[in-house]
CSV table of C-alpha atoms and ligand atoms in Angstrom, one decimal:
chain,number,residue,atom,x,y,z
A,1218,MET,CA,218.6,224.7,64.2
A,1219,ASP,CA,215.1,225.4,65.3
A,1220,ASP,CA,213.9,228.3,67.3
A,1221,GLY,CA,213.5,226.5,70.8
A,1222,ALA,CA,216.6,225.3,70.1
A,1223,GLU,CA,218.4,228.5,69.5
A,1224,ARG,CA,216.7,230.1,72.3
A,1225,ILE,CA,218.2,227.9,74.9
A,1226,PHE,CA,221.4,227.5,73.1
A,1227,ALA,CA,221.5,231.7,74.0
A,1228,ALA,CA,220.8,230.9,77.4
A,1229,LEU,CA,223.6,228.3,78.1
A,1230,ARG,CA,226.3,230.3,76.8
A,1231,ASP,CA,227.4,231.8,79.5
A,1232,VAL,CA,227.8,229.1,81.4
A,1233,SER,CA,231.3,228.4,82.4
A,1234,GLN,CA,231.6,232.4,83.5
A,1235,SER,CA,231.6,231.9,86.8
A,1236,GLY,CA,233.2,229.6,89.8
A,1237,ALA,CA,230.3,227.7,90.6
A,1238,PRO,CA,230.5,223.9,90.0
A,1239,LEU,CA,229.3,223.3,85.7
A,1240,TYR,CA,226.1,221.2,86.4
A,1241,LEU,CA,225.0,223.8,88.9
A,1242,GLN,CA,225.4,227.3,86.3
A,1243,LEU,CA,223.9,224.6,83.6
A,1244,LYS,CA,220.8,224.3,85.9
A,1245,LYS,CA,220.5,227.8,87.1
A,1246,ASN,CA,220.4,228.8,83.2
A,1247,ILE,CA,218.0,226.4,82.1
A,1248,GLU,CA,215.7,227.6,85.3
A,1249,GLU,CA,216.1,231.2,84.4
A,1250,ALA,CA,215.4,230.3,80.7
A,1251,VAL,CA,212.2,228.9,81.6
A,1252,LYS,CA,211.1,231.5,84.5
A,1253,ARG,CA,212.0,234.5,81.7
A,1254,GLY,CA,210.0,232.4,79.6
A,1255,LEU,CA,213.1,232.0,76.8
A,1256,ILE,CA,211.2,228.2,76.6
A,1257,GLY,CA,207.6,227.9,77.6
A,1258,PRO,CA,205.7,224.8,78.8
A,1259,GLY,CA,205.9,221.7,77.0
A,1260,ASP,CA,208.7,222.9,74.7
A,1261,ALA,CA,211.6,220.2,74.0
A,1262,LEU,CA,215.2,220.4,75.5
A,1263,PRO,CA,217.6,220.2,72.8
A,1264,SER,CA,219.8,216.9,73.2
A,1265,GLU,CA,222.0,215.9,75.5
A,1266,ARG,CA,224.6,216.2,73.1
A,1267,ASP,CA,224.0,219.3,71.5
A,1268,ILE,CA,223.9,221.4,74.4
A,1269,ALA,CA,227.0,219.5,75.4
A,1270,ALA,CA,228.9,220.9,72.6
A,1271,GLN,CA,227.1,224.2,72.1
A,1272,ALA,CA,227.9,224.9,76.3
A,1273,ASP,CA,231.5,223.4,75.4
A,1274,ILE,CA,230.7,221.2,78.7
A,1275,SER,CA,230.7,217.1,79.2
A,1276,ARG,CA,227.1,215.3,78.6
A,1277,VAL,CA,227.9,213.8,82.3
A,1278,THR,CA,227.4,217.2,83.6
A,1279,VAL,CA,224.5,218.0,81.1
A,1280,ARG,CA,222.8,214.8,82.3
A,1281,LYS,CA,223.4,215.9,85.9
A,1282,ALA,CA,221.6,219.5,85.4
A,1283,VAL,CA,218.1,218.1,83.6
A,1284,GLN,CA,218.2,214.9,86.5
A,1285,ASP,CA,218.4,217.6,89.0
A,1286,LEU,CA,215.7,219.5,87.3
A,1287,VAL,CA,213.3,216.7,86.1
A,1288,LYS,CA,213.2,215.9,89.8
A,1289,SER,CA,212.5,219.5,91.0
A,1290,GLY,CA,209.5,219.3,88.2
A,1291,VAL,CA,211.2,222.0,86.1
A,1292,LEU,CA,211.3,219.4,83.2
A,1293,VAL,CA,209.9,216.1,82.3
A,1294,GLN,CA,211.2,213.3,80.6
A,1295,ARG,CA,209.1,211.2,78.0
A,1296,HIS,CA,210.7,208.4,77.2
A,1297,GLY,CA,211.6,207.5,73.2
A,1298,SER,CA,210.5,211.2,73.0
A,1299,GLY,CA,213.3,213.6,74.8
A,1300,THR,CA,212.9,216.0,77.9
A,1301,PHE,CA,210.2,218.9,77.8
A,1302,VAL,CA,209.7,221.9,80.0
A,1303,ALA,CA,207.0,221.0,82.5
A,1304,PRO,CA,203.8,221.8,81.3
A,1305,ARG,CA,201.9,224.3,83.5
A,1306,MET,CA,198.7,223.0,85.9
A,1307,GLU,CA,195.5,224.1,85.5
A,1308,ARG,CA,194.4,225.9,88.4
A,1309,VAL,CA,192.1,224.0,90.7
A,1310,GLU,CA,189.0,226.7,92.3
A,1311,GLN,CA,188.1,225.4,95.8
A,1312,SER,CA,185.3,227.0,97.9
A,1313,LEU,CA,186.0,227.8,101.1
A,1314,SER,CA,182.6,227.9,102.2
A,1315,ARG,CA,181.9,224.1,101.6
A,1316,LEU,CA,183.5,220.9,103.6
A,1317,THR,CA,184.0,218.8,101.1
A,1318,SER,CA,186.8,215.9,101.1
A,1319,PHE,CA,189.7,216.0,98.2
A,1320,THR,CA,188.1,212.8,96.5
A,1321,GLU,CA,184.8,214.6,96.2
A,1322,ASP,CA,186.9,217.9,95.0
A,1323,MET,CA,188.3,215.8,92.1
A,1324,ALA,CA,185.4,213.9,91.5
A,1325,ARG,CA,183.5,217.0,90.9
A,1326,ARG,CA,185.8,218.2,88.4
A,1327,GLY,CA,186.0,215.2,86.7
A,1328,MET,CA,189.4,214.2,88.0
A,1329,ALA,CA,190.3,210.5,89.1
A,1330,ALA,CA,192.2,211.1,92.8
A,1331,ARG,CA,194.3,208.8,94.0
A,1332,SER,CA,197.2,209.3,97.1
A,1333,GLN,CA,200.5,207.9,97.6
A,1334,TRP,CA,200.9,206.7,101.1
A,1335,LEU,CA,203.7,208.7,103.4
A,1336,ASP,CA,202.9,207.4,106.7
A,1337,ARG,CA,199.6,205.4,108.0
A,1338,GLY,CA,200.2,204.6,111.8
A,1339,ILE,CA,199.2,204.6,115.5
A,1340,TYR,CA,201.0,206.7,117.3
A,1341,THR,CA,201.0,208.2,121.0
A,1342,ALA,CA,199.5,212.1,120.4
A,1343,SER,CA,202.2,215.1,120.0
A,1344,PRO,CA,201.6,218.0,122.7
A,1345,ASP,CA,199.7,220.1,119.5
A,1346,GLU,CA,197.3,216.5,118.8
A,1347,MET,CA,196.4,216.7,122.5
A,1348,MET,CA,195.3,219.7,122.8
A,1349,VAL,CA,193.4,220.3,119.5
A,1350,LEU,CA,192.1,216.6,119.5
A,1351,GLY,CA,191.6,217.4,123.3
A,1352,LEU,CA,193.2,214.0,124.5
A,1353,SER,CA,195.5,212.8,127.3
A,1354,ALA,CA,198.9,212.1,127.2
A,1355,SER,CA,198.5,208.2,127.3
A,1356,GLU,CA,195.6,208.2,124.3
A,1357,LEU,CA,197.0,207.2,120.9
A,1358,VAL,CA,195.8,208.6,117.5
A,1359,SER,CA,196.0,207.3,113.7
A,1360,ARG,CA,198.1,209.4,111.7
A,1361,LEU,CA,197.6,209.4,108.0
A,1362,SER,CA,200.2,211.5,105.7
A,1363,ARG,CA,199.4,211.2,101.8
A,1364,LEU,CA,200.3,212.5,98.7
A,1365,ARG,CA,197.1,213.3,97.0
A,1366,ILE,CA,197.2,213.4,93.3
A,1367,ALA,CA,194.8,214.5,90.5
A,1368,ASP,CA,194.9,212.8,87.1
A,1369,GLU,CA,198.6,211.7,87.6
A,1370,THR,CA,199.8,215.6,89.2
A,1371,PRO,CA,200.6,215.3,92.6
A,1372,LEU,CA,198.6,218.6,94.7
A,1373,ALA,CA,198.9,218.1,97.8
A,1374,ILE,CA,200.4,216.6,101.0
A,1375,GLU,CA,198.2,216.1,103.5
A,1376,ARG,CA,198.7,214.9,107.4
A,1377,ALA,CA,195.7,213.9,109.0
A,1378,THR,CA,195.2,212.9,112.7
A,1379,ILE,CA,192.5,211.4,114.2
A,1380,SER,CA,191.9,210.1,117.8
A,1381,ALA,CA,192.4,206.2,118.1
A,1382,SER,CA,189.2,206.0,119.9
A,1383,VAL,CA,187.3,207.0,116.9
A,1384,LEU,CA,189.7,205.4,113.9
A,1385,PRO,CA,191.5,202.3,115.6
A,1386,ASP,CA,193.0,201.2,112.7
A,1387,PRO,CA,193.9,203.8,110.2
A,1388,HIS,CA,194.3,201.0,107.3
A,1389,GLU,CA,190.7,201.4,107.2
A,1390,VAL,CA,191.0,204.5,105.2
A,1391,THR,CA,191.8,203.2,101.7
A,1392,SER,CA,191.0,205.6,99.1
A,1393,SER,CA,189.0,208.6,101.4
A,1394,LEU,CA,189.5,209.4,105.2
A,1395,TYR,CA,185.7,211.4,105.2
A,1396,MET,CA,184.0,208.2,103.4
A,1397,ALA,CA,185.7,205.9,106.4
A,1398,LEU,CA,184.8,208.2,108.5
A,1399,GLY,CA,181.2,208.5,107.4
A,1400,LYS,CA,180.9,204.5,107.9
A,1401,THR,CA,181.3,204.7,111.7
A,1402,GLY,CA,178.7,208.3,111.8
A,1403,HIS,CA,182.2,210.4,112.5
A,1404,ARG,CA,181.9,212.8,109.2
A,1405,PRO,CA,182.7,216.3,110.1
A,1406,VAL,CA,180.0,218.6,109.4
A,1407,ARG,CA,182.4,222.0,110.2
A,1408,ALA,CA,185.9,222.6,109.9
A,1409,VAL,CA,188.0,225.8,110.5
A,1410,GLN,CA,190.6,226.4,108.3
A,1411,ARG,CA,193.7,228.2,108.9
A,1412,ILE,CA,195.7,229.6,105.5
A,1413,SER,CA,199.5,231.0,105.5
A,1414,ALA,CA,202.1,231.3,102.5
A,1415,VAL,CA,205.3,229.2,102.9
A,1416,ASN,CA,208.1,228.5,100.3
A,1417,LEU,CA,208.6,224.8,99.9
A,1418,GLY,CA,211.8,223.0,101.0
A,1419,GLU,CA,213.4,220.0,99.2
A,1420,ALA,CA,211.7,217.3,100.1
A,1421,GLU,CA,208.2,218.7,99.7
A,1422,ALA,CA,209.2,220.1,96.4
A,1423,GLN,CA,210.1,216.5,95.1
A,1424,LEU,CA,207.3,215.0,96.1
A,1425,LEU,CA,205.2,217.8,94.7
A,1426,ALA,CA,207.4,217.9,91.5
A,1427,VAL,CA,207.9,221.7,91.7
A,1428,PRO,CA,211.0,223.9,92.2
A,1429,ILE,CA,212.5,224.0,95.6
A,1430,GLY,CA,211.0,227.1,97.3
A,1431,SER,CA,208.1,227.2,95.4
A,1432,ALA,CA,204.9,229.1,96.5
A,1433,CYS,CA,202.6,227.1,98.2
A,1434,LEU,CA,199.6,227.4,100.7
A,1435,GLN,CA,199.9,225.7,104.4
A,1436,ILE,CA,196.4,224.8,105.7
A,1437,GLU,CA,195.1,223.6,109.0
A,1438,ARG,CA,191.9,222.2,109.2
A,1439,ILE,CA,190.3,221.5,112.7
A,1440,SER,CA,187.0,219.8,111.6
A,1441,TYR,CA,184.2,219.0,114.1
A,1442,LEU,CA,181.0,216.6,114.4
A,1443,ALA,CA,177.9,218.6,114.8
A,1444,SER,CA,177.9,217.6,119.2
A,1445,GLY,CA,180.9,220.1,119.1
A,1446,LYS,CA,183.7,217.6,119.0
A,1447,VAL,CA,186.9,217.9,117.1
A,1448,ILE,CA,187.4,215.0,114.8
A,1449,GLU,CA,190.2,215.6,112.3
A,1450,PHE,CA,193.3,218.0,112.6
A,1451,THR,CA,195.1,218.1,108.9
A,1452,LYS,CA,197.9,220.0,108.2
A,1453,SER,CA,198.3,220.2,104.8
A,1454,ILE,CA,200.7,221.7,101.9
A,1455,TYR,CA,198.9,222.5,98.9
A,1456,ARG,CA,200.5,223.2,95.4
A,1457,GLY,CA,200.2,227.6,95.3
A,1458,ASP,CA,200.6,226.9,91.3
A,1459,ALA,CA,198.0,225.0,91.1
A,1460,TYR,CA,195.2,225.9,93.8
A,1461,ASP,CA,192.9,229.1,94.3
A,1462,PHE,CA,191.0,229.2,97.4
A,1463,VAL,CA,187.5,231.3,96.8
A,1464,ALA,CA,185.7,232.6,99.7
A,1465,GLU,CA,182.2,234.6,99.5
A,1466,LEU,CA,182.1,237.4,101.5
A,1467,ARG,CA,179.1,239.3,102.9
A,1468,LEU,CA,177.8,242.9,104.0
A,1469,PRO,CA,177.5,242.7,107.9
A,1470,GLY,CA,173.6,243.2,108.8
A,1471,PRO,CA,172.9,246.6,110.4
A,1472,ASP,CA,172.9,245.3,114.1
A,1473,GLY,CA,176.5,244.2,112.9
A,1474,GLN,CA,175.9,240.4,112.9
A,1475,GLU,CA,176.8,238.4,110.0
A,1476,GLY,CA,174.3,238.2,107.1
A,1477,GLU,CA,172.2,235.3,106.9
A,1478,ALA,CA,174.1,232.5,104.5
A,1479,THR,CA,171.6,231.3,101.6
B,1591,16G,C1,190.5,218.0,102.1
B,1591,16G,C2,190.9,218.5,103.5
B,1591,16G,C3,191.7,217.4,104.2
B,1591,16G,C4,190.9,216.1,104.4
B,1591,16G,C5,190.5,215.5,102.8
B,1591,16G,C6,190.0,214.4,103.4
B,1591,16G,C7,191.7,220.8,102.7
B,1591,16G,C8,192.6,221.6,102.8
B,1591,16G,N1,191.4,219.4,103.1
B,1591,16G,O1,191.7,217.6,101.5
B,1591,16G,O2,191.6,217.9,105.7
B,1591,16G,O3,191.2,215.2,105.3
B,1591,16G,O4,190.0,216.7,102.5
B,1591,16G,O5,190.0,213.5,101.9
B,1591,16G,O6,190.5,221.0,102.0
B,1591,16G,P1,189.3,212.1,101.4
B,1591,16G,O7,187.8,211.8,101.8
B,1591,16G,O8,189.7,212.3,99.9
B,1591,16G,O9,190.5,211.5,101.9
């Protein structure tokens, strides 16, 4: 038996010590083993049969625990070669002083960006959308919800709202929202972002392929045209293990004003 298998089996031994369902105990033990670094990113999990034999539980129970952990992103399965601890993401650094789009950010890093559409349609504006976009109750909005993926790793969930008077058909947006807005002269030139920390619920954790409860960044972006009109209201959830937002800070000038940006 190799080292990795030894360590996993050591972590599995106390399955069935408590009253919880066996698959949940096994799941928790594997999660703990990953958290404590007993098994690291890329390590292979022993076969279903070996785990079942070692922990003295059925293979169905092992399969259920493993499938749950694959769903929540702790493990990955590769056809023909087995189950592994999910690789750790290389962190993406994003400047907080440049107004760029997801597609541009990823292209700059040599990564291929794509989206999985979660929703794309015309809706009546919610009270929040009305207030931020300056719309009346009868006005419509285009909503675009996407899972943003870079090099096949899901990085963020973005829910953008644009007034339907600016974007009457959300299906015009294929790969990039900013490119579509640019075509009609509506690409934003300035934005204000509010970033807060949240823990992921089940549905979002599954989309982002990370464990439920993982730390992530919730970002609200309100973007403006040069005229000062609000053009975009986007609520996003970015993976906390994948993103660093970096801001440059300057000493204020002697009159208390902000220093000149270069
Ligand atoms: C970025 C923006 C998002 C914008 C999107 C457009 C943040 C937090 N969010 O992801 O507000 O809608 O870019 O990207 O940076 P696209 O042009 O590739 O569709």
